[in-house]
Amino acid sequence: MIELLRTNDAVLISFVEALLRDAGIGFFVADNNMSVIEGSIGILPRRVMVAEADADEARRLFADAGIADEIRGEIKSE
C-alpha cells in the first residue's frame, strides 16, 4: 500500500473515505487510533493508504473532487 494523503483534518479524511468507498477503491486509514497516545488533540496526522494498483485512479478521483493539492505523488497520464 502507498500513502496518498496525510492530514490532521478529520473532515477531509471523512470526505476522502466517502470518495474512495463510492468508487470501490479499497483503502486503509493509518494512525487513526493515535489519539489515544496524543490525548485527542489532533496533532498527529492520519494517513490514507491505497493499493499501488489503485493509486493513479484514486489520485484522479481526488483531482476531480477538487482536492488535488492534498494528495501525495503525481497523477500519471494515461
Short mmCIF file of C-alpha atoms in Angstrom, two decimals:
data_model
loop_
_atom_site.label_atom_id
_atom_site.label_comp_id
_atom_site.label_asym_id
_atom_site.label_seq_id
_atom_site.Cartn_x
_atom_site.Cartn_y
_atom_site.Cartn_z
CA MET A 1 0.00 0.00 0.00
CA ILE A 2 1.11 3.55 -0.61
CA GLU A 3 0.28 6.79 1.14
CA LEU A 4 -1.92 9.17 -0.82
CA LEU A 5 -2.86 11.67 1.84
CA ARG A 6 -1.59 12.84 5.23
CA THR A 7 -3.68 15.27 7.23
CA ASN A 8 -4.98 16.26 10.65
CA ASP A 9 -8.28 17.36 9.08
CA ALA A 10 -10.96 14.88 10.20
CA VAL A 11 -13.48 16.33 7.73
CA LEU A 12 -11.08 15.82 4.82
CA ILE A 13 -10.40 12.24 5.93
CA SER A 14 -14.16 11.56 6.02
CA PHE A 15 -14.59 13.10 2.56
CA VAL A 16 -11.75 11.02 1.12
CA GLU A 17 -13.13 7.86 2.73
CA ALA A 18 -16.52 8.52 1.11
CA LEU A 19 -14.94 9.19 -2.30
CA LEU A 20 -12.88 6.02 -2.21
CA ARG A 21 -15.72 3.89 -0.86
CA ASP A 22 -18.13 5.15 -3.55
CA ALA A 23 -15.53 4.47 -6.27
CA GLY A 24 -14.96 0.94 -4.99
CA ILE A 25 -11.31 1.60 -4.16
CA GLY A 26 -10.00 -0.24 -1.12
CA PHE A 27 -8.20 1.91 1.43
CA PHE A 28 -6.82 1.97 4.95
CA VAL A 29 -6.55 4.96 7.30
CA ALA A 30 -3.30 4.55 9.20
CA ASP A 31 -2.68 6.21 12.55
CA ASN A 32 -6.42 6.61 13.09
CA ASN A 33 -6.14 5.49 16.71
CA MET A 34 -3.14 7.62 17.62
CA SER A 35 -5.47 9.93 19.55
CA VAL A 36 -5.09 7.51 22.47
CA ILE A 37 -1.40 8.42 22.63
CA GLU A 38 -1.68 12.11 21.78
CA GLY A 39 -4.62 12.80 24.08
CA SER A 40 -7.15 13.60 21.31
CA ILE A 41 -5.62 16.98 20.48
CA GLY A 42 -5.22 16.19 16.78
CA ILE A 43 -1.52 16.91 16.30
CA LEU A 44 -0.62 13.60 14.69
CA PRO A 45 -1.74 13.33 11.07
CA ARG A 46 -3.71 10.38 9.74
CA ARG A 47 -2.59 8.71 6.52
CA VAL A 48 -4.85 7.36 3.79
CA MET A 49 -3.30 4.32 2.14
CA VAL A 50 -4.39 2.53 -1.06
CA ALA A 51 -3.03 -0.38 -3.06
CA GLU A 52 -0.37 0.72 -5.52
CA ALA A 53 -2.50 -0.61 -8.39
CA ASP A 54 -5.32 1.78 -7.38
CA ALA A 55 -3.17 4.83 -6.67
CA ASP A 56 -3.50 6.57 -10.04
CA GLU A 57 -7.26 6.09 -10.12
CA ALA A 58 -7.53 7.44 -6.58
CA ARG A 59 -5.36 10.46 -7.45
CA ARG A 60 -7.57 11.26 -10.44
CA LEU A 61 -10.63 10.87 -8.22
CA PHE A 62 -9.16 13.35 -5.72
CA ALA A 63 -8.29 15.78 -8.53
CA ASP A 64 -11.82 15.57 -9.93
CA ALA A 65 -13.17 16.27 -6.43
CA GLY A 66 -11.04 19.42 -6.15
CA ILE A 67 -8.58 18.17 -3.57
CA ALA A 68 -5.58 17.54 -5.84
CA ASP A 69 -3.41 19.81 -3.70
CA GLU A 70 -3.88 17.41 -0.76
CA ILE A 71 -2.56 14.26 -2.47
CA ARG A 72 0.96 12.89 -2.37
CA GLY A 73 2.64 11.95 -5.62
CA GLU A 74 1.80 12.91 -9.16
CA ILE A 75 -1.04 11.81 -11.35
CA LYS A 76 0.36 9.75 -14.21
CA SER A 77 -1.05 10.46 -17.63
CA GLU A 78 -2.63 7.55 -19.48
#
